[in-house]
Short mmCIF file of C-alpha atoms and ligand atoms in Angstrom, two decimals:
data_model
loop_
_atom_site.label_atom_id
_atom_site.label_comp_id
_atom_site.label_asym_id
_atom_site.label_seq_id
_atom_site.Cartn_x
_atom_site.Cartn_y
_atom_site.Cartn_z
CA MET A 1 213.27 -74.21 -25.61
CA LYS A 2 211.05 -70.57 -23.65
CA LYS A 3 213.28 -67.70 -22.61
CA VAL A 4 213.15 -66.56 -18.73
CA ARG A 5 211.75 -64.18 -19.43
CA LYS A 6 209.37 -63.73 -15.77
CA ALA A 7 211.12 -64.07 -12.05
CA VAL A 8 209.36 -64.63 -8.75
CA ILE A 9 210.01 -63.01 -5.80
CA PRO A 10 208.30 -64.74 -2.33
CA ALA A 11 207.61 -61.75 -0.02
CA ALA A 12 205.04 -63.02 2.30
CA GLY A 13 206.88 -65.16 4.81
CA LEU A 14 206.12 -63.06 8.44
CA GLY A 15 209.48 -63.13 9.56
CA THR A 16 209.68 -64.26 12.77
CA ARG A 17 213.65 -64.96 12.76
CA PHE A 18 213.95 -60.76 12.94
CA LEU A 19 211.42 -60.33 15.70
CA PRO A 20 210.39 -57.03 17.32
CA ALA A 21 211.47 -55.36 13.87
CA THR A 22 209.59 -57.42 11.82
CA LYS A 23 206.34 -56.38 13.20
CA GLY A 24 205.06 -54.02 10.25
CA LEU A 25 208.32 -53.29 8.71
CA PRO A 26 208.92 -56.66 5.40
CA LYS A 27 212.13 -57.97 6.77
CA GLU A 28 213.23 -58.30 2.68
CA MET A 29 212.66 -53.90 2.65
CA LEU A 30 215.15 -54.05 5.29
CA PRO A 31 217.96 -51.84 3.77
CA ILE A 32 221.25 -52.83 3.68
CA ILE A 33 222.26 -48.76 4.48
CA ASP A 34 220.33 -47.15 2.29
CA LYS A 35 219.11 -50.06 -0.24
CA PRO A 36 216.25 -52.61 0.84
CA THR A 37 217.43 -56.14 0.08
CA LEU A 38 214.61 -56.59 -2.22
CA LEU A 39 216.12 -53.69 -4.50
CA TYR A 40 219.16 -55.95 -4.98
CA GLN A 41 216.88 -58.21 -6.32
CA VAL A 42 214.22 -57.33 -8.29
CA GLU A 43 217.72 -54.90 -10.60
CA GLU A 44 218.75 -59.01 -10.06
CA ALA A 45 216.12 -60.33 -12.06
CA VAL A 46 216.01 -57.68 -14.52
CA ASN A 47 220.33 -57.24 -14.65
CA ALA A 48 219.78 -61.75 -16.20
CA GLY A 49 216.80 -60.58 -18.77
CA CYS A 50 213.50 -60.69 -16.79
CA GLU A 51 211.24 -58.20 -18.47
CA GLU A 52 208.71 -59.04 -15.58
CA VAL A 53 209.25 -59.65 -11.90
CA ILE A 54 205.80 -61.64 -10.06
CA LEU A 55 206.43 -60.06 -6.16
CA ILE A 56 204.12 -62.65 -3.67
CA ILE A 57 202.89 -60.42 -0.82
CA SER A 58 200.71 -61.13 2.37
CA LYS A 59 198.12 -58.40 2.47
CA ALA A 60 200.24 -57.13 5.98
CA LYS A 61 203.28 -56.46 3.90
CA GLU A 62 201.67 -54.32 1.28
CA ASP A 63 204.44 -50.94 2.10
CA ILE A 64 206.58 -52.44 -0.89
CA LYS A 65 204.48 -51.99 -2.79
CA LYS A 66 205.00 -47.61 -1.85
CA PHE A 67 208.85 -47.93 -2.73
CA PHE A 68 208.13 -49.08 -6.33
CA VAL A 69 204.62 -47.29 -7.16
CA ARG A 70 206.09 -44.06 -9.40
CA GLU A 71 205.15 -41.03 -7.40
CA GLU A 72 205.69 -37.96 -9.66
CA SER A 73 205.04 -35.58 -7.60
CA TYR A 74 207.37 -36.23 -4.47
CA GLU A 75 210.65 -35.99 -7.42
CA GLU A 76 209.44 -32.80 -8.15
CA TYR A 77 209.58 -31.77 -5.67
CA LEU A 78 212.75 -33.14 -4.70
CA ARG A 79 214.50 -31.35 -7.86
CA SER A 80 212.15 -28.14 -6.13
CA LYS A 81 215.03 -28.53 -3.70
CA GLY A 82 217.86 -29.61 -5.69
CA GLN A 83 217.52 -33.49 -4.35
CA ASN A 84 218.19 -34.17 -8.37
CA GLU A 85 220.58 -37.26 -7.98
CA PHE A 86 217.73 -38.66 -5.37
CA ALA A 87 214.68 -37.90 -7.98
CA ASP A 88 217.08 -39.52 -10.87
CA GLU A 89 216.92 -42.96 -8.45
CA ILE A 90 213.25 -42.99 -6.89
CA LYS A 91 212.22 -42.47 -10.50
CA ARG A 92 214.96 -45.15 -12.09
CA ILE A 93 213.75 -47.63 -9.19
CA ALA A 94 210.10 -46.54 -10.87
CA THR A 95 210.27 -47.50 -14.14
CA LEU A 96 212.77 -50.52 -13.60
CA CYS A 97 210.22 -53.30 -15.05
CA LYS A 98 206.54 -54.81 -15.35
CA ILE A 99 205.83 -55.08 -11.23
CA THR A 100 203.46 -57.55 -10.38
CA TYR A 101 201.94 -58.69 -7.44
CA VAL A 102 201.16 -61.93 -6.51
CA TYR A 103 198.62 -62.21 -2.80
CA GLN A 104 199.09 -65.27 -0.93
CA ASN A 105 196.87 -65.27 2.12
CA GLU A 106 197.31 -67.75 4.02
CA MET A 107 201.60 -68.76 5.29
CA LYS A 108 201.35 -72.22 3.96
CA GLY A 109 204.72 -72.48 2.90
CA LEU A 110 207.62 -72.11 0.14
CA GLY A 111 205.75 -74.87 -2.31
CA HIS A 112 201.91 -72.90 -1.59
CA ALA A 113 203.72 -69.32 -2.57
CA ILE A 114 205.10 -70.31 -5.60
CA LEU A 115 201.85 -71.80 -6.47
CA CYS A 116 200.36 -68.92 -6.04
CA THR A 117 201.73 -68.07 -9.59
CA LYS A 118 200.52 -70.24 -11.20
CA ASP A 119 198.37 -67.79 -13.52
CA ALA A 120 200.87 -64.96 -13.32
CA ILE A 121 203.72 -67.13 -15.06
CA GLY A 122 201.78 -69.55 -17.50
CA ASP A 123 203.16 -72.27 -19.73
CA GLU A 124 207.07 -70.99 -19.74
CA PRO A 125 210.58 -70.67 -17.08
CA PHE A 126 210.55 -68.98 -14.58
CA LEU A 127 213.28 -67.29 -12.39
CA VAL A 128 213.15 -67.71 -8.04
CA ILE A 129 214.96 -65.07 -6.01
CA LEU A 130 213.60 -66.10 -2.88
CA GLY A 131 213.17 -62.20 -0.96
CA ASP A 132 215.68 -62.23 1.99
CA ASP A 133 218.96 -63.76 0.64
CA LEU A 134 220.90 -61.70 -0.66
CA VAL A 135 223.92 -63.10 -3.57
CA ILE A 136 226.73 -60.43 -4.17
CA ASN A 137 229.49 -61.23 -7.17
CA LYS A 138 231.10 -58.67 -7.22
CA ASN A 139 233.76 -58.98 -10.63
CA GLY A 140 231.68 -61.54 -12.79
CA PRO A 141 227.50 -62.63 -13.63
CA THR A 142 225.00 -62.51 -10.98
CA ALA A 143 223.94 -65.68 -9.64
CA SER A 144 221.39 -65.47 -11.43
CA GLU A 145 222.88 -65.21 -14.56
CA GLN A 146 224.96 -67.95 -14.01
CA LEU A 147 221.48 -70.79 -13.21
CA ILE A 148 220.01 -68.78 -16.04
CA GLU A 149 223.07 -69.77 -18.22
CA ALA A 150 222.75 -73.30 -17.69
CA TYR A 151 219.43 -73.61 -17.82
CA ASN A 152 220.08 -72.62 -21.95
CA LYS A 153 222.26 -75.55 -21.77
CA THR A 154 220.05 -77.96 -19.99
CA GLY A 155 215.90 -76.30 -20.16
CA LYS A 156 214.91 -78.28 -17.46
CA SER A 157 214.79 -76.74 -14.09
CA ILE A 158 217.98 -75.92 -12.05
CA LEU A 159 218.10 -75.83 -7.81
CA GLY A 160 220.90 -72.84 -7.17
CA VAL A 161 223.23 -74.36 -4.13
CA GLN A 162 226.90 -73.77 -2.68
CA LYS A 163 228.63 -76.30 -0.36
CA VAL A 164 227.93 -75.21 3.32
CA SER A 165 229.08 -76.84 6.72
CA LEU A 166 228.39 -80.24 8.17
CA GLU A 167 226.79 -78.97 11.15
CA ALA A 168 224.60 -75.62 8.61
CA THR A 169 223.26 -79.42 6.90
CA LYS A 170 220.17 -79.38 8.53
CA LYS A 171 219.38 -75.64 7.69
CA TYR A 172 218.49 -76.13 4.28
CA GLY A 173 217.37 -78.05 1.01
CA ILE A 174 220.22 -81.01 0.56
CA VAL A 175 221.17 -81.96 -2.81
CA ASP A 176 221.89 -85.57 -3.39
CA PRO A 177 224.00 -85.77 -6.91
CA ILE A 178 224.41 -88.21 -8.94
CA SER A 179 226.70 -86.82 -11.32
CA GLU A 180 228.61 -83.40 -11.68
CA ASP A 181 230.49 -81.80 -13.97
CA GLY A 182 232.31 -78.80 -13.61
CA ARG A 183 230.05 -76.58 -11.39
CA LEU A 184 227.00 -78.07 -13.15
CA ILE A 185 225.49 -81.58 -10.57
CA LYS A 186 222.75 -83.72 -12.14
CA MET A 187 220.46 -84.18 -9.29
CA LYS A 188 218.92 -87.54 -7.51
CA GLY A 189 216.38 -86.47 -5.64
CA MET A 190 216.69 -83.99 -1.99
CA VAL A 191 216.29 -84.02 1.66
CA GLU A 192 214.68 -80.31 3.41
CA LYS A 193 216.77 -80.24 6.34
CA PRO A 194 218.11 -83.49 7.22
CA ALA A 195 218.63 -84.09 10.75
CA SER A 196 221.75 -86.60 10.34
CA ASN A 197 223.58 -87.74 6.96
CA PRO A 198 222.68 -85.43 4.72
CA PRO A 199 223.81 -86.82 0.83
CA SER A 200 226.14 -84.53 0.21
CA LEU A 201 226.88 -80.61 1.32
CA TYR A 202 225.50 -78.35 -1.49
CA ALA A 203 222.40 -76.83 0.01
CA ALA A 204 219.63 -74.72 -1.79
CA LEU A 205 220.16 -70.72 -1.59
CA GLY A 206 217.77 -69.18 -2.47
CA ARG A 207 217.56 -68.74 -5.97
CA TYR A 208 216.63 -71.32 -8.83
CA VAL A 209 215.18 -71.18 -12.39
CA ILE A 210 212.32 -73.59 -12.17
CA THR A 211 209.60 -75.25 -15.41
CA SER A 212 206.32 -74.79 -15.46
CA ASP A 213 205.72 -77.82 -15.30
CA ILE A 214 205.83 -77.77 -11.15
CA PHE A 215 202.25 -75.95 -10.78
CA ASP A 216 201.12 -79.39 -11.38
CA LEU A 217 203.23 -80.97 -8.62
CA LEU A 218 202.62 -78.31 -6.68
CA GLU A 219 199.12 -78.65 -6.70
CA THR A 220 199.41 -82.95 -5.28
CA THR A 221 202.17 -82.12 -2.67
CA LYS A 222 201.11 -82.76 0.96
CA PRO A 223 202.03 -80.43 3.64
CA GLY A 224 205.54 -81.48 5.21
CA LYS A 225 207.61 -80.78 7.11
CA GLY A 226 207.24 -78.22 9.15
CA GLY A 227 203.46 -78.51 8.39
CA GLU A 228 204.05 -76.54 4.99
CA ILE A 229 204.10 -77.26 1.85
CA GLN A 230 207.79 -77.69 0.76
CA LEU A 231 209.68 -76.65 -3.19
CA THR A 232 211.60 -79.03 -1.81
CA ASP A 233 208.89 -81.86 -1.55
CA ALA A 234 207.62 -80.51 -5.31
CA LEU A 235 211.32 -80.30 -7.52
CA LYS A 236 212.57 -84.04 -6.01
CA ARG A 237 209.18 -85.08 -8.29
CA LEU A 238 210.77 -83.57 -11.44
CA ASP A 239 211.61 -85.95 -14.29
CA SER A 240 215.06 -84.79 -14.41
CA ILE A 241 216.49 -82.04 -12.19
CA TYR A 242 220.30 -80.25 -11.66
CA ALA A 243 222.00 -78.24 -9.10
CA TYR A 244 224.31 -75.33 -10.20
CA ASP A 245 226.75 -74.02 -7.11
CA PHE A 246 226.64 -70.39 -8.13
CA ILE A 247 229.81 -68.34 -7.70
CA GLY A 248 229.17 -65.26 -5.63
CA THR A 249 228.65 -64.00 -1.29
CA ARG A 250 225.55 -64.74 0.13
CA TYR A 251 223.93 -63.35 2.84
CA ASP A 252 220.87 -64.82 4.83
CA ILE A 253 218.67 -61.10 5.14
CA GLY A 254 216.95 -63.16 7.65
CA ASP A 255 219.24 -64.34 10.24
CA LYS A 256 220.74 -61.85 12.59
CA PHE A 257 224.32 -62.27 12.02
CA GLY A 258 224.15 -62.28 8.30
CA TYR A 259 222.05 -58.98 7.75
CA VAL A 260 224.91 -57.56 10.14
CA THR A 261 227.23 -59.24 7.81
CA ALA A 262 226.11 -58.23 5.18
CA ILE A 263 226.09 -54.50 6.49
CA ILE A 264 229.93 -54.89 6.89
CA ASP A 265 230.33 -56.68 3.20
CA LEU A 266 228.97 -53.58 1.68
CA ALA A 267 230.15 -50.62 3.66
CA LEU A 268 233.47 -51.72 3.18
CA ASP A 269 232.32 -52.00 -0.37
CA ARG A 270 231.35 -47.70 -1.29
CA ASP A 271 233.89 -45.47 -2.19
CA ASP A 272 232.12 -43.46 -0.13
CA LEU A 273 231.93 -45.44 3.19
CA ARG A 274 235.15 -47.71 3.09
CA GLU A 275 238.18 -45.21 4.99
CA LYS A 276 235.32 -44.49 7.43
CA THR A 277 234.17 -47.76 8.01
CA LEU A 278 237.85 -49.72 8.57
CA SER A 279 238.80 -47.10 10.69
CA PHE A 280 236.16 -47.20 13.08
CA ILE A 281 237.16 -51.75 13.02
CA LYS A 282 240.35 -50.71 13.36
CA ASN A 283 240.07 -48.73 16.40
CA LYS A 284 237.14 -51.34 18.01
CA ILE A 285 240.05 -54.23 17.53
CA ASN A 286 242.64 -52.08 19.82
P1 UTP B 1 212.17 -68.35 5.04
O1 UTP B 1 211.37 -69.32 5.85
O2 UTP B 1 213.73 -67.63 5.68
O3 UTP B 1 210.84 -66.30 5.27
O4 UTP B 1 211.91 -67.41 3.58
P2 UTP B 1 210.37 -66.55 6.90
O5 UTP B 1 208.71 -67.68 7.35
O6 UTP B 1 209.27 -65.24 5.91
O7 UTP B 1 210.92 -67.11 8.28
P3 UTP B 1 211.34 -67.20 9.80
O8 UTP B 1 211.66 -67.94 9.93
O9 UTP B 1 209.39 -66.63 9.61
O10 UTP B 1 212.11 -65.62 10.04
C1 UTP B 1 211.98 -67.79 2.32
C2 UTP B 1 211.62 -66.86 1.23
O11 UTP B 1 210.45 -67.01 1.37
C3 UTP B 1 209.19 -66.15 1.78
C4 UTP B 1 209.97 -65.55 2.23
O12 UTP B 1 209.11 -63.94 2.74
C5 UTP B 1 210.89 -65.59 2.24
O13 UTP B 1 211.87 -64.31 1.41
N1 UTP B 1 208.37 -67.41 2.10
C6 UTP B 1 208.14 -67.96 2.79
C7 UTP B 1 206.59 -66.77 1.17
O14 UTP B 1 206.37 -66.22 0.23
N2 UTP B 1 205.66 -67.08 1.61
C8 UTP B 1 205.84 -68.54 2.15
O15 UTP B 1 204.99 -69.09 3.39
C9 UTP B 1 207.30 -68.97 3.28
#
């Protein structure tokens, strides 16, 4: 069985839920305090063992490239000002792994975005981390590590899921399960954003390991919900597919309230900000 060596991070979407900030600023670059969301995801891919990250962008989102490019003159400037820690950090970011950029020139949906990586991926399984879904598992393996471990056992495409409220099922791809074995769920199929009667409460939340046979299926997948080529529609045509109920707190950074919760939670997790943030919140409540 081939190892998962490559990760795909789709980041070409328009981010209309976060306008006007996302006119000009890619939503994947929205900072969680001082660290862009996308950096969390590239680090998650590297820590899960990926050697290469393929970032799906568009012409309008080329600013993303600036963040990951090595700028030695800037590092030298920071060192000359005694800012060695920042110089080390921007060097670390620029040398994390090989980053390849693939362009999605028309916004035809997530399935279409993934299809754009066909040549860059070739014939191997790959990890997908959605550019606006942040998952933090403070004291254990990341969502991507959990999924890759499950993939290594099954050898089949596998979706990262968590249970959501009945009300929330209409926002996500929802799993139709056959059987459950601990956190691993064998799937019959799935339904994209069901308006009513969802087949379960398990929602696909921005993490996947996908086998390369998906590309042939994507090529023949017709536009579905919203006129977009849905990844879900191609995934459910695979011969065999699993879901994994991963451990971790998930934040939807493309949603305003999701973004607020991420900032508060991560500030409370940081030694330099915890006390100040807590006392600020306590004062507000009083
Ligand atoms: P979303 O549906 O959340 O992104 O896609 P969006 O279209 O940018 O969001 P809104 O609804 O307009 O606010 C999830 C991820 O897939 C990427 C997005 O960049 C996001 O990271 N995506 C989506 C693409 O790369 N291409 C697409 O055609 C659609």
